[in-house]
Amino acid sequence: MNVGVYLFGSLAVFLLTGMPIAFAVGLAVAFAIIAWGEAPLIMNFQQMYNGIDSFTLIALPMFIWAGDLMGKGGIINDLLLLCRVLCGRIRGNLAHANIVGSMFFAGISGSAVSDTAAIGGALIPAMVEDGYDPDFSVAVTASSSVIGPIIPPSIGMVLYGSVASVSVSALFIGGIVPGILLGVGLMIVAAFYSHKRNYPKNTQKYTAKEIAGSIIKSLPAIIMMLIILGGILGGIFTPTEASSIAVVYALIIGIFYYRCLNGKIILKSLCDSMALAGSVLVIVAVSYPLGWLVAMGQIPAIMSSFIISVTSNKFVVLLMINVFLLFLGCIMDANANLLIFAPILAPIAASFGIDPVHFGVIFVLNVIIGLATPPFGVCLFVASGIGKISMERTIKAVLPFCLAEIAVLLLTTYIEPVVTFLPRFFRLM
């Protein structure tokens, strides 16, 4: 019997029992190796070690820590002030500031949940107080937070690049245009509902001095984004090195500029960040023997043959993969989807001539949209908790924003230069 039957059959059983994903994957791999009988069990542990013995993966805990430090350092309030100034005196100003704020914060945290908590905690109560409906405020915050893992730095792209052996630098730069398009799409939806429901305008008129002041106060965040992107694009350092530089920069800014960080806060930030990174790295470790078994069982080749028997059209194949990943994103954790299914789907995409960087961004975009997609999107739970409304109201309000995100996904999928133009321009692919 093919090892894939043992592997995915047992994995389905373990997941249906409610077992945590890391344990379910680890036990499924061990069971499959024993039942298959063609490889020693020690291969499981060797592959686990090989999976986390990676220079690229050092970027994961460092970017998480840098984002947490910047959040605790007080930078979010300055960013939001800048966003309100940039959005001007238009109707629904706070909603647009929420989305633009997520685009700026994306260049710091790379995490959708961090984005939801940081920006939602500041803006959802402010929007409700200013006359916005609570469900609309929650929907804007949850849906815009998915921009975080697309615009670099992106934790999801670090994971995908590590598992699928794709350049993380190229993935980072390839995510810039889709991330901007996500923001634009969400702002169009927000503008429609702001005019339809007659949400308030920002009546404050900012002087040139106030505008300049808001830009200067936000410079630390802007400089951090420029350091990360400029260093990678200029070939000065790798994404992993950029993550360490980001931590050092966040510490310097938090201690000497904002003066919000002390030893106690830094230690708590380190503990919180490493706990989050550790939970992800456990899944990374168990996903590598899973990927090895997938390759040994020739599962990608079998699935490719099946797909070819249905269609040989690359665009239809991409549509099938999008539907599959969007479904998974609604019911499973984004990181788990990346680590379990990237080793299966990446070779299939390659067999149909799909560019690895293009497919990597499509993959990450799919599973990240799931974070704000009903019924189990994590960002929906975080935002609804902050807004103190039911999940039913949240789900109904977020659907138009989800449709806008899916439209951007399709645009990214079928117009390859949306992803590949910038990496090719900077000679990263």
Tab-separated table of C-alpha atoms in Angstrom:
chain	number	residue	atom	x	y	z
A	1	MET	CA	0.000	0.000	0.000
A	2	ASN	CA	1.299	3.491	-0.829
A	3	VAL	CA	2.770	5.342	2.138
A	4	GLY	CA	0.466	8.290	1.353
A	5	VAL	CA	-2.576	6.234	2.372
A	6	TYR	CA	-1.069	5.510	5.784
A	7	LEU	CA	0.164	9.082	6.185
A	8	PHE	CA	-2.935	11.086	5.270
A	9	GLY	CA	-5.390	8.513	6.570
A	10	SER	CA	-3.868	8.605	10.049
A	11	LEU	CA	-3.420	12.400	9.871
A	12	ALA	CA	-7.130	12.844	9.138
A	13	VAL	CA	-8.054	10.602	12.064
A	14	PHE	CA	-5.766	12.455	14.492
A	15	LEU	CA	-7.008	15.874	13.387
A	16	LEU	CA	-10.657	14.820	13.706
A	17	THR	CA	-10.020	13.888	17.337
A	18	GLY	CA	-9.067	17.500	18.020
A	19	MET	CA	-5.387	16.747	18.547
A	20	PRO	CA	-3.037	19.772	18.148
A	21	ILE	CA	-1.669	19.960	14.605
A	22	ALA	CA	1.989	19.487	15.553
A	23	PHE	CA	1.256	16.269	17.472
A	24	ALA	CA	-1.159	15.027	14.803
A	25	VAL	CA	1.438	15.453	12.050
A	26	GLY	CA	4.251	13.952	14.140
A	27	LEU	CA	2.251	10.880	15.125
A	28	ALA	CA	0.900	10.413	11.598
A	29	VAL	CA	4.438	10.417	10.191
A	30	ALA	CA	5.653	7.925	12.809
A	31	PHE	CA	2.655	5.644	12.188
A	32	ALA	CA	3.136	5.814	8.405
A	33	ILE	CA	6.831	4.906	8.641
A	34	ILE	CA	6.087	1.917	10.882
A	35	ALA	CA	3.129	0.706	8.783
A	36	TRP	CA	5.034	1.209	5.511
A	37	GLY	CA	8.018	-0.772	6.768
A	38	GLU	CA	10.373	0.452	4.043
A	39	ALA	CA	12.413	2.888	6.167
A	40	PRO	CA	13.752	2.916	9.751
A	41	LEU	CA	11.908	5.049	12.296
A	42	ILE	CA	15.107	6.967	12.992
A	43	MET	CA	14.600	8.705	9.630
A	44	ASN	CA	11.727	10.573	11.255
A	45	PHE	CA	14.031	12.182	13.801
A	46	GLN	CA	16.787	12.831	11.276
A	47	GLN	CA	14.354	14.701	9.047
A	48	MET	CA	13.001	16.667	12.018
A	49	TYR	CA	16.521	17.807	12.884
A	50	ASN	CA	17.308	18.651	9.271
A	51	GLY	CA	14.102	20.664	9.065
A	52	ILE	CA	14.975	23.135	11.807
A	53	ASP	CA	18.741	23.128	11.189
A	54	SER	CA	18.281	26.004	8.767
A	55	PHE	CA	19.892	29.439	8.512
A	56	THR	CA	16.776	30.754	6.763
A	57	LEU	CA	14.507	29.827	9.670
A	58	ILE	CA	16.474	32.016	12.091
A	59	ALA	CA	14.550	34.885	10.497
A	60	LEU	CA	11.285	33.541	11.922
A	61	PRO	CA	11.812	34.217	15.668
A	62	MET	CA	13.790	37.379	14.957
A	63	PHE	CA	11.087	39.016	12.818
A	64	ILE	CA	8.463	38.025	15.405
A	65	TRP	CA	10.550	39.604	18.174
A	66	ALA	CA	11.286	42.760	16.158
A	67	GLY	CA	7.573	43.259	15.485
A	68	ASP	CA	6.669	42.724	19.133
A	69	LEU	CA	9.332	45.183	20.282
A	70	MET	CA	8.121	47.846	17.859
A	71	GLY	CA	4.535	47.276	19.014
A	72	LYS	CA	5.500	47.607	22.681
A	73	GLY	CA	7.733	50.567	21.860
A	74	GLY	CA	4.760	52.835	21.165
A	75	ILE	CA	5.255	53.170	17.427
A	76	ILE	CA	1.699	52.150	16.522
A	77	ASN	CA	0.164	55.449	17.712
A	78	ASP	CA	2.537	57.496	15.559
A	79	LEU	CA	1.803	55.296	12.552
A	80	LEU	CA	-1.936	55.680	12.990
A	81	LEU	CA	-1.612	59.464	13.284
A	82	LEU	CA	0.319	59.510	10.002
A	83	CYS	CA	-2.350	57.333	8.371
A	84	ARG	CA	-5.122	59.687	9.476
A	85	VAL	CA	-3.204	62.619	8.027
A	86	LEU	CA	-2.537	60.789	4.753
A	87	CYS	CA	-6.177	59.771	4.360
A	88	GLY	CA	-7.230	63.406	4.579
A	89	ARG	CA	-10.751	64.712	5.086
A	90	ILE	CA	-12.587	61.967	3.217
A	91	ARG	CA	-15.677	60.126	4.376
A	92	GLY	CA	-14.761	57.030	6.349
A	93	ASN	CA	-11.331	58.434	7.174
A	94	LEU	CA	-10.788	56.132	10.149
A	95	ALA	CA	-11.637	53.046	8.093
A	96	HIS	CA	-9.091	54.050	5.454
A	97	ALA	CA	-6.544	54.882	8.158
A	98	ASN	CA	-7.116	51.385	9.553
A	99	ILE	CA	-6.261	49.801	6.188
A	100	VAL	CA	-3.291	52.068	5.449
A	101	GLY	CA	-2.072	51.449	8.999
A	102	SER	CA	-2.092	47.710	8.312
A	103	MET	CA	-0.012	48.297	5.188
A	104	PHE	CA	2.568	50.254	7.190
A	105	PHE	CA	2.498	47.815	10.106
A	106	ALA	CA	3.029	44.964	7.637
A	107	GLY	CA	6.550	46.257	7.124
A	108	ILE	CA	7.221	45.773	10.837
A	109	SER	CA	5.480	42.673	12.179
A	110	GLY	CA	4.790	40.307	9.267
A	111	SER	CA	2.008	38.769	11.369
A	112	ALA	CA	-1.731	39.123	10.740
A	113	VAL	CA	-2.715	38.348	14.331
A	114	SER	CA	-0.253	40.935	15.708
A	115	ASP	CA	-1.674	43.461	13.262
A	116	THR	CA	-5.250	42.724	14.357
A	117	ALA	CA	-4.393	43.048	18.046
A	118	ALA	CA	-2.243	46.187	17.734
A	119	ILE	CA	-4.306	48.218	15.263
A	120	GLY	CA	-7.655	46.804	16.383
A	121	GLY	CA	-6.946	47.632	20.010
A	122	ALA	CA	-6.296	51.252	19.068
A	123	LEU	CA	-8.806	51.855	16.260
A	124	ILE	CA	-11.887	49.668	16.814
A	125	PRO	CA	-12.958	51.548	19.995
A	126	ALA	CA	-12.082	54.872	18.309
A	127	MET	CA	-14.163	54.020	15.236
A	128	VAL	CA	-17.170	52.947	17.316
A	129	GLU	CA	-16.931	56.123	19.392
A	130	ASP	CA	-16.761	58.182	16.197
A	131	GLY	CA	-20.036	56.716	14.881
A	132	TYR	CA	-18.986	53.664	12.855
A	133	ASP	CA	-20.981	50.453	13.272
A	134	PRO	CA	-19.108	47.969	15.497
A	135	ASP	CA	-19.420	45.131	12.962
A	136	PHE	CA	-18.008	47.324	10.168
A	137	SER	CA	-15.101	48.411	12.397
A	138	VAL	CA	-14.309	44.801	13.258
A	139	ALA	CA	-14.596	43.659	9.622
A	140	VAL	CA	-12.227	46.380	8.358
A	141	THR	CA	-9.646	45.522	11.012
A	142	ALA	CA	-9.779	41.740	10.536
A	143	SER	CA	-9.714	41.836	6.730
A	144	SER	CA	-6.925	44.425	6.473
A	145	SER	CA	-4.719	42.517	8.897
A	146	VAL	CA	-4.061	39.854	6.236
A	147	ILE	CA	-1.914	42.410	4.404
A	148	GLY	CA	0.705	41.922	7.139
A	149	PRO	CA	1.965	38.510	6.005
A	150	ILE	CA	2.084	39.594	2.324
A	151	ILE	CA	4.068	42.847	2.371
A	152	PRO	CA	7.598	42.050	3.611
A	153	PRO	CA	8.779	40.977	6.076
A	154	SER	CA	6.493	37.955	5.917
A	155	ILE	CA	6.672	35.033	8.318
A	156	GLY	CA	4.607	32.913	5.914
A	157	MET	CA	7.041	33.512	3.075
A	158	VAL	CA	9.997	32.595	5.294
A	159	LEU	CA	8.268	29.274	6.008
A	160	TYR	CA	7.315	28.675	2.374
A	161	GLY	CA	10.792	29.532	1.129
A	162	SER	CA	12.332	27.133	3.636
A	163	VAL	CA	10.002	24.225	2.848
A	164	ALA	CA	9.815	24.668	-0.940
A	165	SER	CA	13.457	25.785	-1.448
A	166	VAL	CA	12.478	29.111	-3.019
A	167	SER	CA	14.386	32.394	-2.563
A	168	VAL	CA	12.919	34.223	0.435
A	169	SER	CA	14.241	37.527	-0.939
A	170	ALA	CA	12.344	36.995	-4.213
A	171	LEU	CA	9.178	36.023	-2.305
A	172	PHE	CA	9.455	39.127	-0.114
A	173	ILE	CA	9.748	41.486	-3.068
A	174	GLY	CA	7.133	39.555	-5.057
A	175	GLY	CA	4.603	40.192	-2.287
A	176	ILE	CA	4.829	43.994	-2.426
A	177	VAL	CA	2.453	44.627	-5.358
A	178	PRO	CA	-0.187	42.036	-4.273
A	179	GLY	CA	-0.072	43.546	-0.773
A	180	ILE	CA	-0.680	47.039	-2.130
A	181	LEU	CA	-3.503	45.724	-4.333
A	182	LEU	CA	-5.105	44.125	-1.263
A	183	GLY	CA	-5.048	47.489	0.483
A	184	VAL	CA	-6.552	49.272	-2.522
A	185	GLY	CA	-9.282	46.629	-2.894
A	186	LEU	CA	-10.257	46.886	0.770
A	187	MET	CA	-10.289	50.688	0.600
A	188	ILE	CA	-12.722	50.543	-2.338
A	189	VAL	CA	-15.113	48.393	-0.282
A	190	ALA	CA	-14.655	50.639	2.769
A	191	ALA	CA	-15.349	53.751	0.658
A	192	PHE	CA	-18.552	52.206	-0.734
A	193	TYR	CA	-19.972	51.392	2.696
A	194	SER	CA	-18.751	54.689	4.189
A	195	HIS	CA	-20.777	56.651	1.615
A	196	LYS	CA	-23.737	54.273	1.751
A	197	ARG	CA	-24.005	54.507	5.542
A	198	ASN	CA	-22.912	58.138	5.737
A	199	TYR	CA	-20.023	57.489	8.091
A	200	PRO	CA	-18.297	60.615	9.458
A	201	LYS	CA	-15.579	62.600	7.749
A	202	ASN	CA	-12.438	63.829	9.443
A	203	THR	CA	-13.215	67.498	9.962
A	204	GLN	CA	-9.790	68.397	11.296
A	205	LYS	CA	-7.662	70.411	8.882
A	206	TYR	CA	-3.971	69.667	9.268
A	207	THR	CA	-1.450	72.435	8.774
A	208	ALA	CA	1.786	71.882	6.874
A	209	LYS	CA	3.606	71.913	10.208
A	210	GLU	CA	1.343	69.179	11.637
A	211	ILE	CA	1.743	67.049	8.505
A	212	ALA	CA	5.519	67.398	8.652
A	213	GLY	CA	5.442	66.604	12.368
A	214	SER	CA	3.441	63.403	11.859
A	215	ILE	CA	5.875	62.264	9.164
A	216	ILE	CA	8.883	62.973	11.382
A	217	LYS	CA	7.320	61.119	14.331
A	218	SER	CA	6.712	58.088	12.089
A	219	LEU	CA	10.216	58.067	10.628
A	220	PRO	CA	11.457	55.267	12.933
A	221	ALA	CA	8.883	52.859	11.452
A	222	ILE	CA	9.524	54.035	7.904
A	223	ILE	CA	13.289	53.720	8.376
A	224	MET	CA	12.872	50.148	9.629
A	225	MET	CA	10.986	49.203	6.466
A	226	LEU	CA	13.640	50.904	4.329
A	227	ILE	CA	16.414	49.060	6.160
A	228	ILE	CA	14.791	45.670	5.570
A	229	LEU	CA	13.814	46.212	1.935
A	230	GLY	CA	16.783	48.367	0.965
A	231	GLY	CA	19.274	45.943	2.446
A	232	ILE	CA	17.735	42.934	0.708
A	233	LEU	CA	17.310	44.693	-2.645
A	234	GLY	CA	20.794	46.163	-2.475
A	235	GLY	CA	22.335	42.779	-1.764
A	236	ILE	CA	23.753	44.110	1.505
A	237	PHE	CA	22.282	41.336	3.634
A	238	THR	CA	19.982	38.319	3.467
A	239	PRO	CA	16.459	38.214	4.930
A	240	THR	CA	17.850	36.305	7.921
A	241	GLU	CA	20.466	38.965	8.562
A	242	ALA	CA	17.792	41.629	8.030
A	243	SER	CA	15.706	40.074	10.810
A	244	SER	CA	18.584	40.376	13.310
A	245	ILE	CA	19.261	43.967	12.258
A	246	ALA	CA	15.537	44.689	12.709
A	247	VAL	CA	15.711	43.448	16.318
A	248	VAL	CA	18.737	45.604	17.109
A	249	TYR	CA	17.070	48.615	15.492
A	250	ALA	CA	13.809	48.001	17.413
A	251	LEU	CA	15.732	47.830	20.695
A	252	ILE	CA	17.621	51.055	19.988
A	253	ILE	CA	14.470	52.935	18.958
A	254	GLY	CA	12.408	51.609	21.855
A	255	ILE	CA	15.040	52.389	24.483
A	256	PHE	CA	16.508	55.687	23.301
A	257	TYR	CA	13.859	57.297	21.059
A	258	TYR	CA	10.491	56.283	22.514
A	259	ARG	CA	11.927	55.401	25.935
A	260	CYS	CA	9.170	52.834	26.408
A	261	LEU	CA	11.361	49.759	26.693
A	262	ASN	CA	13.091	48.647	29.874
A	263	GLY	CA	14.603	45.374	30.996
A	264	LYS	CA	11.289	43.962	32.230
A	265	ILE	CA	9.389	44.784	29.011
A	266	ILE	CA	12.222	43.493	26.812
A	267	LEU	CA	12.348	40.205	28.733
A	268	LYS	CA	8.567	39.766	28.493
A	269	SER	CA	8.703	40.574	24.779
A	270	LEU	CA	11.456	38.003	24.309
A	271	CYS	CA	9.513	35.317	26.187
A	272	ASP	CA	6.253	36.012	24.322
A	273	SER	CA	7.977	36.071	20.936
A	274	MET	CA	9.996	32.913	21.516
A	275	ALA	CA	6.903	31.075	22.760
A	276	LEU	CA	5.095	31.995	19.539
A	277	ALA	CA	8.129	31.149	17.396
A	278	GLY	CA	8.582	27.849	19.244
A	279	SER	CA	5.005	26.789	18.553
A	280	VAL	CA	5.567	27.447	14.837
A	281	LEU	CA	8.977	25.742	14.747
A	282	VAL	CA	7.535	22.575	16.287
A	283	ILE	CA	5.188	22.363	13.294
A	284	VAL	CA	8.152	23.096	11.016
A	285	ALA	CA	10.121	20.225	12.570
A	286	VAL	CA	7.382	17.626	12.117
A	287	SER	CA	6.533	18.870	8.622
A	288	TYR	CA	9.925	17.927	7.209
A	289	PRO	CA	9.580	14.160	7.711
A	290	LEU	CA	6.063	14.578	6.286
A	291	GLY	CA	7.556	16.199	3.182
A	292	TRP	CA	10.139	13.422	2.942
A	293	LEU	CA	7.410	10.772	3.085
A	294	VAL	CA	5.390	12.669	0.480
A	295	ALA	CA	8.391	12.548	-1.850
A	296	MET	CA	9.103	8.869	-1.085
A	297	GLY	CA	5.499	7.967	-1.842
A	298	GLN	CA	5.626	9.967	-5.106
A	299	ILE	CA	2.436	11.709	-4.038
A	300	PRO	CA	3.028	14.863	-6.156
A	301	ALA	CA	3.568	12.704	-9.258
A	302	ILE	CA	0.388	10.724	-8.537
A	303	MET	CA	-1.623	13.902	-8.013
A	304	SER	CA	-0.129	15.487	-11.145
A	305	SER	CA	-1.189	12.464	-13.179
A	306	PHE	CA	-4.690	12.698	-11.744
A	307	ILE	CA	-4.933	16.428	-12.506
A	308	ILE	CA	-3.632	15.905	-16.050
A	309	SER	CA	-6.338	13.282	-16.561
A	310	VAL	CA	-8.873	15.999	-15.698
A	311	THR	CA	-7.235	18.960	-17.457
A	312	SER	CA	-3.872	20.023	-18.834
A	313	ASN	CA	-4.767	23.720	-18.800
A	314	LYS	CA	-2.459	25.594	-16.423
A	315	PHE	CA	-5.086	28.212	-15.608
A	316	VAL	CA	-7.682	25.592	-14.664
A	317	VAL	CA	-5.088	23.877	-12.474
A	318	LEU	CA	-4.376	27.166	-10.698
A	319	LEU	CA	-8.110	27.671	-10.144
A	320	MET	CA	-8.398	24.169	-8.638
A	321	ILE	CA	-5.447	24.826	-6.332
A	322	ASN	CA	-6.892	28.207	-5.289
A	323	VAL	CA	-10.257	26.675	-4.389
A	324	PHE	CA	-8.524	23.882	-2.453
A	325	LEU	CA	-6.269	26.264	-0.504
A	326	LEU	CA	-9.053	28.751	0.221
A	327	PHE	CA	-11.115	25.909	1.667
A	328	LEU	CA	-8.179	24.766	3.803
A	329	GLY	CA	-7.543	28.340	4.917
A	330	CYS	CA	-11.076	28.536	6.307
A	331	ILE	CA	-10.636	25.519	8.554
A	332	MET	CA	-6.908	25.173	9.335
A	333	ASP	CA	-4.055	27.301	10.644
A	334	ALA	CA	-2.147	29.168	7.911
A	335	ASN	CA	1.284	27.941	9.033
A	336	ALA	CA	0.074	24.346	9.164
A	337	ASN	CA	-1.310	24.644	5.633
A	338	LEU	CA	1.995	26.055	4.419
A	339	LEU	CA	4.078	23.338	5.984
A	340	ILE	CA	1.846	20.362	5.167
A	341	PHE	CA	0.749	21.165	1.627
A	342	ALA	CA	3.636	23.176	0.147
A	343	PRO	CA	5.768	20.009	-0.334
A	344	ILE	CA	2.829	18.456	-2.220
A	345	LEU	CA	1.574	21.354	-4.327
A	346	ALA	CA	4.870	23.087	-5.198
A	347	PRO	CA	6.128	20.148	-7.348
A	348	ILE	CA	2.704	19.905	-9.019
A	349	ALA	CA	2.826	23.611	-9.908
A	350	ALA	CA	6.362	23.200	-11.250
A	351	SER	CA	5.252	20.289	-13.454
A	352	PHE	CA	2.744	22.630	-15.122
A	353	GLY	CA	5.411	25.271	-15.758
A	354	ILE	CA	4.269	27.693	-13.053
A	355	ASP	CA	7.077	29.937	-11.796
A	356	PRO	CA	8.129	28.930	-8.218
A	357	VAL	CA	8.145	32.512	-6.893
A	358	HIS	CA	4.776	33.270	-8.504
A	359	PHE	CA	3.261	30.117	-7.035
A	360	GLY	CA	4.816	30.800	-3.627
A	361	VAL	CA	3.111	34.194	-3.382
A	362	ILE	CA	-0.185	32.667	-4.604
A	363	PHE	CA	0.101	29.937	-1.957
A	364	VAL	CA	0.841	32.342	0.897
A	365	LEU	CA	-1.903	34.738	-0.229
A	366	ASN	CA	-4.434	31.898	-0.270
A	367	VAL	CA	-3.779	30.603	3.232
A	368	ILE	CA	-3.425	34.111	4.686
A	369	ILE	CA	-6.832	35.180	3.347
A	370	GLY	CA	-8.164	32.252	5.372
A	371	LEU	CA	-7.161	34.072	8.568
A	372	ALA	CA	-9.985	36.545	7.946
A	373	THR	CA	-12.404	34.121	6.279
A	374	PRO	CA	-15.371	32.522	8.090
A	375	PRO	CA	-15.937	30.299	9.918
A	376	PHE	CA	-12.612	29.793	11.734
A	377	GLY	CA	-10.435	32.756	10.732
A	378	VAL	CA	-8.248	33.572	13.746
A	379	CYS	CA	-8.267	37.314	13.011
A	380	LEU	CA	-12.074	37.294	13.113
A	381	PHE	CA	-12.048	35.943	16.661
A	382	VAL	CA	-9.413	38.475	17.796
A	383	ALA	CA	-11.184	41.457	16.197
A	384	SER	CA	-14.675	40.437	17.368
A	385	GLY	CA	-13.289	40.052	20.892
A	386	ILE	CA	-11.873	43.583	20.790
A	387	GLY	CA	-15.106	44.953	19.307
A	388	LYS	CA	-17.249	42.941	21.744
A	389	ILE	CA	-19.661	41.688	19.083
A	390	SER	CA	-20.832	38.197	18.138
A	391	MET	CA	-19.141	36.091	15.483
A	392	GLU	CA	-22.410	36.023	13.521
A	393	ARG	CA	-22.320	39.806	13.076
A	394	THR	CA	-18.609	39.706	12.293
A	395	ILE	CA	-19.017	37.047	9.602
A	396	LYS	CA	-21.830	38.906	7.869
A	397	ALA	CA	-19.873	42.179	7.860
A	398	VAL	CA	-16.574	40.710	6.641
A	399	LEU	CA	-17.930	38.898	3.564
A	400	PRO	CA	-17.708	41.896	1.135
A	401	PHE	CA	-14.087	42.422	2.186
A	402	CYS	CA	-13.344	38.712	1.649
A	403	LEU	CA	-14.733	38.983	-1.899
A	404	ALA	CA	-12.384	41.910	-2.586
A	405	GLU	CA	-9.446	39.843	-1.322
A	406	ILE	CA	-10.415	36.902	-3.527
A	407	ALA	CA	-10.594	39.273	-6.516
A	408	VAL	CA	-7.011	40.378	-5.788
A	409	LEU	CA	-6.016	36.714	-5.436
A	410	LEU	CA	-7.394	35.927	-8.897
A	411	LEU	CA	-5.645	38.970	-10.353
A	412	THR	CA	-2.375	37.827	-8.775
A	413	THR	CA	-2.917	34.278	-9.995
A	414	TYR	CA	-3.614	35.018	-13.648
A	415	ILE	CA	-1.378	38.037	-14.242
A	416	GLU	CA	2.070	36.688	-13.399
A	417	PRO	CA	3.962	40.046	-13.665
A	418	VAL	CA	1.968	41.308	-10.670
A	419	VAL	CA	4.282	39.065	-8.637
A	420	THR	CA	7.363	38.573	-10.793
A	421	PHE	CA	7.997	42.064	-12.201
A	422	LEU	CA	9.788	43.476	-9.139
A	423	PRO	CA	11.913	40.373	-8.356
A	424	ARG	CA	13.037	40.258	-11.998
A	425	PHE	CA	13.696	44.007	-12.057
A	426	PHE	CA	15.979	43.659	-9.028
A	427	ARG	CA	17.491	40.435	-10.461
A	428	LEU	CA	16.325	38.236	-7.599
A	429	MET	CA	15.025	35.546	-9.974
